[in-house]
Amino acid sequence: VTGAGKAFCAGVDVADHTADRVESMIRAFARAVRALLDVELPVVAAVNGAALGGGLELALACDIVLARAGAKLGQPEIRLGVFPPAAAALLPRRVGPQRALEMVLTGRTVRAEEAAAMGLVAEALPDDDFDAAVDRYLTQLTGSSRPVLRLAKRAVRAGLDRPLSQALEAADRLYLDDLMALHDPHEGLAAFMEKREPVWSDA
C-alpha cells in the first residue's frame, strides 16, 4: 500500500468530521481499516511521504510499515478538537500506551527516523533509493511460501489478544496442526538440508 503522489496519505477531508457527515465517514473509514486488517497475507505500507491523521491510521492497519527517510507521521486530530479512533486502538499495539498517548494527546508529528526508533515503522529507508529498497524488501516476502506466511501472520495476530500462556499454546497448535499439514514446511527443511533452493507449492 503506497501513495500515488508526494504524500502517502494526508487523511480524510476535515469537512467530513462535521456533525452531518462524521458518522458515515467514520463507518466507511473503519471498513477500510478492517479490510486491511483482514487480509490473510502480509500487507506492507510503503510510506513514501507524509502519513497524517487517517493516513497514519491506514498505515497502522498494515503488518509492516516502511517509510521514506524524512517522511512525517502523526495524528494531529487533537488540534481540531477530535481524536483518531482507529489510532486509539492500533497505535498502543505498535508503540505502547505511553508513546501512543503522547502522539494522540499532543498531535506531535515524528520523522521516519524517529518513528523507526520508537517501533512505529519497521525501517526508515533512504530517500534516494526508497522505491528500490521497498522492492528488495517485498522480494524477501514474496520469496517465501504463501501458505506459511498466512499461518505465521495468523499466529502473531492471535497472540496479541491473549495472555502469554494461551498465545504460546495457540501458536504451538497452529504449528503442529496447520503448518505441518502443508507441503511447504517439509520442502523448505529438505531444501535446506540438501543445500538447494526450495520449490514452494504456490510460489
CSV table of N, CA and C in Angstrom, one decimal, residues 18-174:
chain,number,residue,atom,x,y,z
A,18,THR,N,-17.5,17.0,10.3
A,18,THR,CA,-18.7,17.8,10.8
A,18,THR,C,-19.8,16.9,11.1
A,19,ALA,N,-20.7,17.4,12.0
A,19,ALA,CA,-21.8,16.6,12.5
A,19,ALA,C,-22.7,15.9,11.5
A,20,ASP,N,-22.9,16.5,10.4
A,20,ASP,CA,-23.8,15.9,9.4
A,20,ASP,C,-23.1,14.8,8.5
A,21,ARG,N,-21.8,14.7,8.6
A,21,ARG,CA,-21.1,13.8,7.8
A,21,ARG,C,-20.2,12.8,8.5
A,22,VAL,N,-20.0,13.0,9.8
A,22,VAL,CA,-19.0,12.3,10.6
A,22,VAL,C,-19.3,10.8,10.7
A,23,GLU,N,-20.6,10.5,10.9
A,23,GLU,CA,-20.9,9.1,11.2
A,23,GLU,C,-20.6,8.2,9.9
A,24,SER,N,-21.1,8.7,8.8
A,24,SER,CA,-20.8,7.9,7.5
A,24,SER,C,-19.3,7.8,7.2
A,25,MET,N,-18.6,8.9,7.5
A,25,MET,CA,-17.1,8.9,7.3
A,25,MET,C,-16.5,7.9,8.2
A,26,ILE,N,-16.8,7.9,9.5
A,26,ILE,CA,-16.2,7.0,10.5
A,26,ILE,C,-16.4,5.6,10.1
A,27,ARG,N,-17.7,5.3,9.7
A,27,ARG,CA,-18.1,3.9,9.4
A,27,ARG,C,-17.3,3.4,8.1
A,28,ALA,N,-17.3,4.3,7.1
A,28,ALA,CA,-16.6,3.9,5.9
A,28,ALA,C,-15.1,3.7,6.1
A,29,PHE,N,-14.5,4.6,6.9
A,29,PHE,CA,-13.1,4.5,7.2
A,29,PHE,C,-12.8,3.2,8.0
A,30,ALA,N,-13.7,2.9,9.0
A,30,ALA,CA,-13.5,1.7,9.8
A,30,ALA,C,-13.5,0.5,8.9
A,31,ARG,N,-14.4,0.5,7.9
A,31,ARG,CA,-14.5,-0.6,6.9
A,31,ARG,C,-13.1,-0.8,6.2
A,32,ALA,N,-12.6,0.3,5.8
A,32,ALA,CA,-11.3,0.3,5.1
A,32,ALA,C,-10.2,-0.2,6.0
A,33,VAL,N,-10.1,0.2,7.2
A,33,VAL,CA,-9.1,-0.3,8.2
A,33,VAL,C,-9.3,-1.8,8.4
A,34,ARG,N,-10.6,-2.2,8.6
A,34,ARG,CA,-10.8,-3.6,8.9
A,34,ARG,C,-10.5,-4.5,7.6
A,35,ALA,N,-10.7,-3.9,6.4
A,35,ALA,CA,-10.4,-4.7,5.2
A,35,ALA,C,-8.9,-4.9,5.2
A,36,LEU,N,-8.1,-3.9,5.5
A,36,LEU,CA,-6.6,-4.1,5.6
A,36,LEU,C,-6.2,-5.2,6.7
A,37,LEU,N,-6.8,-5.0,7.8
A,37,LEU,CA,-6.5,-6.0,8.9
A,37,LEU,C,-6.9,-7.4,8.6
A,38,ASP,N,-7.9,-7.6,7.8
A,38,ASP,CA,-8.5,-8.9,7.5
A,38,ASP,C,-7.7,-9.6,6.3
A,39,VAL,N,-6.8,-8.9,5.7
A,39,VAL,CA,-6.1,-9.6,4.6
A,39,VAL,C,-5.2,-10.7,5.2
A,40,GLU,N,-5.3,-11.9,4.7
A,40,GLU,CA,-4.6,-13.0,5.3
A,40,GLU,C,-3.1,-13.0,5.1
A,41,LEU,N,-2.7,-12.5,4.0
A,41,LEU,CA,-1.2,-12.4,3.7
A,41,LEU,C,-0.7,-11.1,4.2
A,42,PRO,N,0.7,-11.0,4.4
A,42,PRO,CA,1.2,-9.8,4.9
A,42,PRO,C,0.9,-8.6,4.0
A,43,VAL,N,0.6,-7.4,4.7
A,43,VAL,CA,0.3,-6.2,4.0
A,43,VAL,C,1.4,-5.2,4.4
A,44,VAL,N,2.1,-4.6,3.4
A,44,VAL,CA,3.2,-3.7,3.7
A,44,VAL,C,2.8,-2.3,3.3
A,45,ALA,N,3.0,-1.3,4.2
A,45,ALA,CA,2.7,0.1,3.8
A,45,ALA,C,4.1,0.7,3.5
A,46,ALA,N,4.2,1.2,2.3
A,46,ALA,CA,5.4,1.9,1.8
A,46,ALA,C,5.0,3.4,1.9
A,47,VAL,N,5.4,4.0,3.0
A,47,VAL,CA,5.1,5.4,3.3
A,47,VAL,C,6.1,6.3,2.6
A,48,ASN,N,5.7,6.7,1.4
A,48,ASN,CA,6.5,7.5,0.5
A,48,ASN,C,6.6,9.0,0.8
A,49,GLY,N,5.7,9.4,1.7
A,49,GLY,CA,5.7,10.8,2.1
A,49,GLY,C,4.9,11.0,3.4
A,50,ALA,N,4.3,12.1,3.6
A,50,ALA,CA,3.5,12.4,4.8
A,50,ALA,C,2.4,11.4,5.0
A,51,ALA,N,2.3,10.9,6.3
A,51,ALA,CA,1.2,10.0,6.7
A,51,ALA,C,0.6,10.6,7.9
A,52,LEU,N,-0.4,11.4,7.7
A,52,LEU,CA,-1.0,12.1,8.8
A,52,LEU,C,-2.5,11.8,9.0
A,53,GLY,N,-2.9,11.8,10.3
A,53,GLY,CA,-4.3,11.5,10.5
A,53,GLY,C,-4.7,10.2,10.0
A,54,GLY,N,-5.8,10.1,9.2
A,54,GLY,CA,-6.2,8.9,8.7
A,54,GLY,C,-5.2,8.2,7.8
A,55,GLY,N,-4.3,8.9,7.3
A,55,GLY,CA,-3.2,8.3,6.5
A,55,GLY,C,-2.3,7.4,7.4
A,56,LEU,N,-2.0,7.9,8.6
A,56,LEU,CA,-1.2,7.0,9.5
A,56,LEU,C,-2.0,5.9,10.0
A,57,GLU,N,-3.3,6.1,10.2
A,57,GLU,CA,-4.2,5.0,10.7
A,57,GLU,C,-4.2,3.9,9.7
A,58,LEU,N,-4.3,4.3,8.4
A,58,LEU,CA,-4.2,3.2,7.3
A,58,LEU,C,-2.9,2.5,7.4
A,59,ALA,N,-1.8,3.2,7.6
A,59,ALA,CA,-0.5,2.5,7.7
A,59,ALA,C,-0.5,1.6,8.9
A,60,LEU,N,-1.1,2.0,10.0
A,60,LEU,CA,-1.1,1.2,11.2
A,60,LEU,C,-1.9,-0.1,11.0
A,61,ALA,N,-2.8,-0.1,10.1
A,61,ALA,CA,-3.6,-1.3,9.8
A,61,ALA,C,-2.8,-2.3,9.0
A,62,CYS,N,-1.6,-1.9,8.5
A,62,CYS,CA,-0.8,-2.8,7.7
A,62,CYS,C,0.2,-3.6,8.7
A,63,ASP,N,0.7,-4.7,8.2
A,63,ASP,CA,1.5,-5.5,9.1
A,63,ASP,C,2.9,-4.9,9.3
A,64,ILE,N,3.4,-4.4,8.2
A,64,ILE,CA,4.8,-3.9,8.2
A,64,ILE,C,4.8,-2.5,7.6
A,65,VAL,N,5.4,-1.5,8.2
A,65,VAL,CA,5.4,-0.1,7.7
A,65,VAL,C,6.9,0.2,7.4
A,66,LEU,N,7.1,0.6,6.1
A,66,LEU,CA,8.4,1.1,5.7
A,66,LEU,C,8.2,2.5,5.3
A,67,ALA,N,9.1,3.4,5.7
A,67,ALA,CA,8.9,4.8,5.5
A,67,ALA,C,10.1,5.5,4.8
A,68,ARG,N,9.9,6.4,3.9
A,68,ARG,CA,10.9,7.2,3.3
A,68,ARG,C,11.6,8.1,4.4
A,69,ALA,N,12.9,8.1,4.4
A,69,ALA,CA,13.6,8.9,5.4
A,69,ALA,C,13.1,10.4,5.2
A,70,GLY,N,12.8,11.0,6.4
A,70,GLY,CA,12.3,12.4,6.4
A,70,GLY,C,10.8,12.5,6.3
A,71,ALA,N,10.1,11.4,6.0
A,71,ALA,CA,8.6,11.5,5.9
A,71,ALA,C,8.1,11.8,7.3
A,72,LYS,N,7.0,12.6,7.3
A,72,LYS,CA,6.4,12.9,8.6
A,72,LYS,C,5.2,12.0,8.9
A,73,LEU,N,5.1,11.6,10.1
A,73,LEU,CA,4.0,10.7,10.5
A,73,LEU,C,3.4,11.3,11.8
A,74,GLY,N,2.0,11.3,11.9
A,74,GLY,CA,1.4,11.8,13.1
A,74,GLY,C,-0.1,11.8,13.1
A,75,GLN,N,-0.6,12.0,14.3
A,75,GLN,CA,-2.1,12.1,14.5
A,75,GLN,C,-2.4,13.5,15.0
A,76,PRO,N,-2.6,14.4,14.1
A,76,PRO,CA,-2.8,15.8,14.5
A,76,PRO,C,-4.3,16.2,14.9
A,77,GLU,N,-5.2,15.2,14.9
A,77,GLU,CA,-6.6,15.4,15.1
A,77,GLU,C,-6.9,16.2,16.3
A,78,ILE,N,-6.2,16.1,17.4
A,78,ILE,CA,-6.5,16.7,18.7
A,78,ILE,C,-6.5,18.2,18.5
A,79,ARG,N,-5.7,18.7,17.5
A,79,ARG,CA,-5.7,20.2,17.3
A,79,ARG,C,-7.0,20.7,16.7
A,80,LEU,N,-7.8,19.8,16.2
A,80,LEU,CA,-9.1,20.1,15.6
A,80,LEU,C,-10.2,19.9,16.6
A,81,GLY,N,-9.9,19.4,17.8
A,81,GLY,CA,-10.9,19.1,18.8
A,81,GLY,C,-11.5,17.7,18.7
A,82,VAL,N,-10.8,16.8,17.9
A,82,VAL,CA,-11.3,15.5,17.8
A,82,VAL,C,-10.1,14.5,18.1
A,83,PHE,N,-10.4,13.2,18.0
A,83,PHE,CA,-9.3,12.3,18.2
A,83,PHE,C,-9.4,11.2,17.1
A,84,PRO,N,-8.3,10.4,16.9
A,84,PRO,CA,-8.3,9.4,15.8
A,84,PRO,C,-8.8,8.0,16.4
A,85,PRO,N,-10.0,7.6,16.1
A,85,PRO,CA,-10.5,6.3,16.7
A,85,PRO,C,-9.7,5.1,16.3
A,86,ALA,N,-9.3,5.0,15.1
A,86,ALA,CA,-8.6,3.8,14.7
A,86,ALA,C,-7.2,3.8,15.3
A,87,ALA,N,-6.5,4.9,15.4
A,87,ALA,CA,-5.2,5.0,16.0
A,87,ALA,C,-5.3,4.8,17.5
A,88,ALA,N,-6.4,5.2,18.1
A,88,ALA,CA,-6.6,4.9,19.6
A,88,ALA,C,-6.5,3.4,19.9
A,89,ALA,N,-7.0,2.6,18.9
A,89,ALA,CA,-7.0,1.1,19.1
A,89,ALA,C,-5.6,0.5,18.6
A,90,LEU,N,-5.1,1.0,17.5
A,90,LEU,CA,-4.0,0.4,16.8
A,90,LEU,C,-2.6,0.9,17.3
A,91,LEU,N,-2.5,2.2,17.6
A,91,LEU,CA,-1.2,2.8,18.0
A,91,LEU,C,-0.6,2.2,19.2
A,92,PRO,N,-1.4,2.0,20.3
A,92,PRO,CA,-0.8,1.4,21.5
A,92,PRO,C,-0.2,0.0,21.2
A,93,ARG,N,-0.7,-0.8,20.3
A,93,ARG,CA,-0.2,-2.1,20.0
A,93,ARG,C,1.1,-2.0,19.2
A,94,ARG,N,1.3,-0.9,18.6
A,94,ARG,CA,2.5,-0.7,17.8
A,94,ARG,C,3.7,-0.1,18.6
A,95,VAL,N,3.3,0.9,19.4
A,95,VAL,CA,4.4,1.7,20.1
A,95,VAL,C,4.2,1.7,21.6
A,96,GLY,N,3.2,1.0,22.2
A,96,GLY,CA,3.0,1.0,23.6
A,96,GLY,C,2.1,2.2,24.0
A,97,PRO,N,1.4,2.1,25.2
A,97,PRO,CA,0.5,3.1,25.6
A,97,PRO,C,1.0,4.5,25.8
A,98,GLN,N,2.2,4.6,26.4
A,98,GLN,CA,2.8,5.9,26.6
A,98,GLN,C,3.1,6.7,25.3
A,99,ARG,N,3.7,6.1,24.4
A,99,ARG,CA,4.0,6.8,23.1
A,99,ARG,C,2.7,7.0,22.4
A,100,ALA,N,1.8,6.1,22.4
A,100,ALA,CA,0.5,6.3,21.7
A,100,ALA,C,-0.2,7.5,22.3
A,101,LEU,N,-0.3,7.6,23.6
A,101,LEU,CA,-1.0,8.7,24.3
A,101,LEU,C,-0.3,10.0,23.9
A,102,GLU,N,1.1,10.0,23.9
A,102,GLU,CA,1.8,11.2,23.6
A,102,GLU,C,1.5,11.7,22.2
A,103,MET,N,1.4,10.8,21.2
A,103,MET,CA,1.1,11.2,19.9
A,103,MET,C,-0.3,11.7,19.7
A,104,VAL,N,-1.2,10.9,20.3
A,104,VAL,CA,-2.7,11.3,20.2
A,104,VAL,C,-3.0,12.5,20.9
A,105,LEU,N,-2.5,12.7,22.2
A,105,LEU,CA,-2.9,13.8,23.0
A,105,LEU,C,-2.2,15.1,22.6
A,106,THR,N,-1.0,15.1,22.0
A,106,THR,CA,-0.3,16.3,21.7
A,106,THR,C,-0.4,16.6,20.2
A,107,GLY,N,-0.7,15.6,19.4
A,107,GLY,CA,-0.7,15.8,17.9
A,107,GLY,C,0.6,16.0,17.3
A,108,ARG,N,1.7,15.7,18.0
A,108,ARG,CA,3.0,15.8,17.5
A,108,ARG,C,3.3,14.9,16.4
A,109,THR,N,4.0,15.4,15.4
A,109,THR,CA,4.4,14.5,14.3
A,109,THR,C,5.9,14.1,14.5
A,110,VAL,N,6.2,13.0,13.9
A,110,VAL,CA,7.6,12.5,14.0
A,110,VAL,C,8.1,12.2,12.6
A,111,ARG,N,9.4,12.3,12.4
A,111,ARG,CA,10.0,11.9,11.1
A,111,ARG,C,10.2,10.4,11.1
A,112,ALA,N,10.4,9.9,9.9
A,112,ALA,CA,10.5,8.4,9.8
A,112,ALA,C,11.6,7.8,10.6
A,113,GLU,N,12.7,8.6,10.8
A,113,GLU,CA,13.9,8.0,11.6
A,113,GLU,C,13.5,7.8,13.0
A,114,GLU,N,12.8,8.8,13.6
A,114,GLU,CA,12.3,8.7,15.0
A,114,GLU,C,11.2,7.6,15.1
A,115,ALA,N,10.4,7.6,14.0
A,115,ALA,CA,9.3,6.6,14.0
A,115,ALA,C,9.9,5.2,14.0
A,116,ALA,N,11.0,5.0,13.3
A,116,ALA,CA,11.7,3.7,13.3
A,116,ALA,C,12.2,3.3,14.7
A,117,ALA,N,12.8,4.3,15.4
A,117,ALA,CA,13.4,4.1,16.7
A,117,ALA,C,12.3,3.8,17.7
A,118,MET,N,11.1,4.3,17.6
A,118,MET,CA,10.1,4.0,18.5
A,118,MET,C,9.2,2.8,18.2
A,119,GLY,N,9.5,2.2,17.0
A,119,GLY,CA,8.8,1.0,16.6
A,119,GLY,C,7.5,1.3,15.8
A,120,LEU,N,7.3,2.5,15.5
A,120,LEU,CA,6.1,2.9,14.7
A,120,LEU,C,6.2,2.4,13.3
A,121,VAL,N,7.4,2.4,12.7
A,121,VAL,CA,7.7,1.8,11.4
A,121,VAL,C,8.9,0.8,11.6
A,122,ALA,N,8.9,-0.1,10.7
A,122,ALA,CA,9.9,-1.2,10.7
A,122,ALA,C,11.3,-0.6,10.3
A,123,GLU,N,11.2,0.3,9.4
A,123,GLU,CA,12.5,0.8,8.8
A,123,GLU,C,12.3,2.1,8.1
A,124,ALA,N,13.2,3.0,8.3
A,124,ALA,CA,13.3,4.3,7.5
A,124,ALA,C,14.3,4.0,6.4
A,125,LEU,N,13.8,4.1,5.2
A,125,LEU,CA,14.6,3.8,4.0
A,125,LEU,C,15.2,5.0,3.4
A,126,PRO,N,16.3,5.0,2.7
A,126,PRO,CA,16.9,6.2,2.1
A,126,PRO,C,16.0,6.8,1.1
A,127,ASP,N,15.9,8.1,1.1
A,127,ASP,CA,15.1,8.9,0.2
A,127,ASP,C,15.4,8.6,-1.2
A,128,ASP,N,16.7,8.6,-1.6
A,128,ASP,CA,17.1,8.5,-3.0
A,128,ASP,C,17.0,7.0,-3.5
A,129,ASP,N,16.7,6.1,-2.6
A,129,ASP,CA,16.7,4.7,-3.0
A,129,ASP,C,15.4,4.0,-2.5
A,130,PHE,N,14.4,4.8,-2.2
A,130,PHE,CA,13.2,4.3,-1.5
A,130,PHE,C,12.5,3.2,-2.3
A,131,ASP,N,12.1,3.5,-3.5
A,131,ASP,CA,11.4,2.5,-4.3
A,131,ASP,C,12.1,1.2,-4.5
A,132,ALA,N,13.4,1.3,-4.8
A,132,ALA,CA,14.2,0.1,-4.9
A,132,ALA,C,14.3,-0.7,-3.6
A,133,ALA,N,14.5,0.1,-2.5
A,133,ALA,CA,14.6,-0.6,-1.2
A,133,ALA,C,13.3,-1.3,-0.8
A,134,VAL,N,12.2,-0.7,-1.2
A,134,VAL,CA,10.9,-1.3,-0.9
A,134,VAL,C,10.8,-2.6,-1.7
A,135,ASP,N,11.2,-2.5,-3.0
A,135,ASP,CA,11.1,-3.7,-3.9
A,135,ASP,C,12.0,-4.8,-3.3
A,136,ARG,N,13.2,-4.5,-2.8
A,136,ARG,CA,14.0,-5.5,-2.2
A,136,ARG,C,13.4,-6.2,-1.0
A,137,TYR,N,12.7,-5.3,-0.2
A,137,TYR,CA,12.0,-5.8,1.0
A,137,TYR,C,10.9,-6.8,0.6
A,138,LEU,N,10.1,-6.3,-0.4
A,138,LEU,CA,9.0,-7.2,-0.9
A,138,LEU,C,9.5,-8.5,-1.5
A,139,THR,N,10.6,-8.4,-2.1
A,139,THR,CA,11.2,-9.7,-2.7
A,139,THR,C,11.5,-10.7,-1.6
A,140,GLN,N,11.9,-10.2,-0.5
A,140,GLN,CA,12.1,-11.1,0.7
A,140,GLN,C,10.8,-11.9,1.0
A,141,LEU,N,9.8,-11.1,1.1
A,141,LEU,CA,8.5,-11.7,1.4
A,141,LEU,C,7.9,-12.6,0.4
A,142,THR,N,8.0,-12.1,-0.9
A,142,THR,CA,7.4,-12.9,-2.0
A,142,THR,C,8.2,-14.2,-2.3
A,143,GLY,N,9.4,-14.3,-1.8
A,143,GLY,CA,10.2,-15.5,-1.9
A,143,GLY,C,9.8,-16.6,-1.0
A,144,SER,N,8.9,-16.3,0.0
A,144,SER,CA,8.5,-17.3,0.9
A,144,SER,C,7.2,-18.0,0.5
A,145,SER,N,6.9,-19.1,1.1
A,145,SER,CA,5.7,-19.8,0.9
A,145,SER,C,4.5,-19.0,1.3
A,146,ARG,N,3.5,-18.8,0.5
A,146,ARG,CA,2.3,-18.0,0.8
A,146,ARG,C,1.5,-18.7,1.9
A,147,PRO,N,1.3,-20.0,1.9
A,147,PRO,CA,0.5,-20.7,3.0
A,147,PRO,C,1.2,-20.5,4.3
A,148,VAL,N,2.6,-20.6,4.3
A,148,VAL,CA,3.3,-20.4,5.6
A,148,VAL,C,3.3,-19.0,6.1
A,149,LEU,N,3.4,-18.0,5.1
A,149,LEU,CA,3.2,-16.6,5.5
A,149,LEU,C,1.9,-16.4,6.2
A,150,ARG,N,0.9,-16.9,5.6
A,150,ARG,CA,-0.5,-16.8,6.1
A,150,ARG,C,-0.6,-17.3,7.5
A,151,LEU,N,-0.1,-18.5,7.7
A,151,LEU,CA,-0.2,-19.1,9.1
A,151,LEU,C,0.7,-18.3,10.1
A,152,ALA,N,1.9,-17.9,9.7
A,152,ALA,CA,2.8,-17.1,10.6
A,152,ALA,C,2.1,-15.8,11.0
A,153,LYS,N,1.4,-15.1,10.0
A,153,LYS,CA,0.7,-13.9,10.4
A,153,LYS,C,-0.4,-14.2,11.3
A,154,ARG,N,-1.1,-15.3,11.1
A,154,ARG,CA,-2.3,-15.6,12.0
A,154,ARG,C,-1.8,-15.9,13.4
A,155,ALA,N,-0.6,-16.6,13.5
A,155,ALA,CA,-0.1,-16.9,14.8
A,155,ALA,C,0.3,-15.7,15.6
A,156,VAL,N,0.9,-14.7,14.9
A,156,VAL,CA,1.3,-13.5,15.6
A,156,VAL,C,0.1,-12.7,16.0
A,157,ARG,N,-0.9,-12.5,15.1
A,157,ARG,CA,-2.1,-11.8,15.4
A,157,ARG,C,-2.9,-12.4,16.5
A,158,ALA,N,-2.9,-13.8,16.5
A,158,ALA,CA,-3.7,-14.5,17.5
A,158,ALA,C,-3.1,-14.2,18.9
A,159,GLY,N,-1.8,-14.0,19.0
A,159,GLY,CA,-1.2,-13.8,20.3
A,159,GLY,C,-1.4,-12.5,20.9
A,160,LEU,N,-1.8,-11.5,20.1
A,160,LEU,CA,-1.9,-10.1,20.6
A,160,LEU,C,-3.0,-9.9,21.6
A,161,ASP,N,-4.1,-10.7,21.5
A,161,ASP,CA,-5.2,-10.5,22.4
A,161,ASP,C,-5.3,-11.6,23.5
A,162,ARG,N,-4.3,-12.4,23.7
A,162,ARG,CA,-4.4,-13.5,24.7
A,162,ARG,C,-3.3,-13.3,25.7
A,163,PRO,N,-3.5,-13.9,26.9
A,163,PRO,CA,-2.4,-14.0,27.8
A,163,PRO,C,-1.3,-14.8,27.2
A,164,LEU,N,-0.1,-14.6,27.7
A,164,LEU,CA,1.1,-15.3,27.1
A,164,LEU,C,1.0,-16.8,27.0
A,165,SER,N,0.5,-17.4,28.1
A,165,SER,CA,0.4,-18.9,28.1
A,165,SER,C,-0.5,-19.4,27.0
A,166,GLN,N,-1.7,-18.7,26.8
A,166,GLN,CA,-2.6,-19.0,25.8
A,166,GLN,C,-2.1,-18.7,24.4
A,167,ALA,N,-1.3,-17.6,24.3
A,167,ALA,CA,-0.7,-17.3,23.0
A,167,ALA,C,0.3,-18.4,22.5
A,168,LEU,N,1.1,-18.8,23.5
A,168,LEU,CA,2.1,-19.9,23.2
A,168,LEU,C,1.4,-21.2,22.8
A,169,GLU,N,0.3,-21.5,23.5
A,169,GLU,CA,-0.4,-22.7,23.2
A,169,GLU,C,-1.1,-22.6,21.8
A,170,ALA,N,-1.7,-21.5,21.5
A,170,ALA,CA,-2.3,-21.3,20.2
A,170,ALA,C,-1.3,-21.4,19.0
A,171,ALA,N,-0.1,-20.8,19.3
A,171,ALA,CA,1.0,-20.8,18.2
A,171,ALA,C,1.5,-22.3,18.0
A,172,ASP,N,1.6,-23.0,19.1
A,172,ASP,CA,2.0,-24.4,19.0
A,172,ASP,C,1.0,-25.2,18.2
A,173,ARG,N,-0.3,-25.0,18.5
A,173,ARG,CA,-1.4,-25.7,17.8
A,173,ARG,C,-1.4,-25.4,16.3
A,174,LEU,N,-1.2,-24.1,16.0
A,174,LEU,CA,-1.1,-23.7,14.6
A,174,LEU,C,0.0,-24.4,13.9
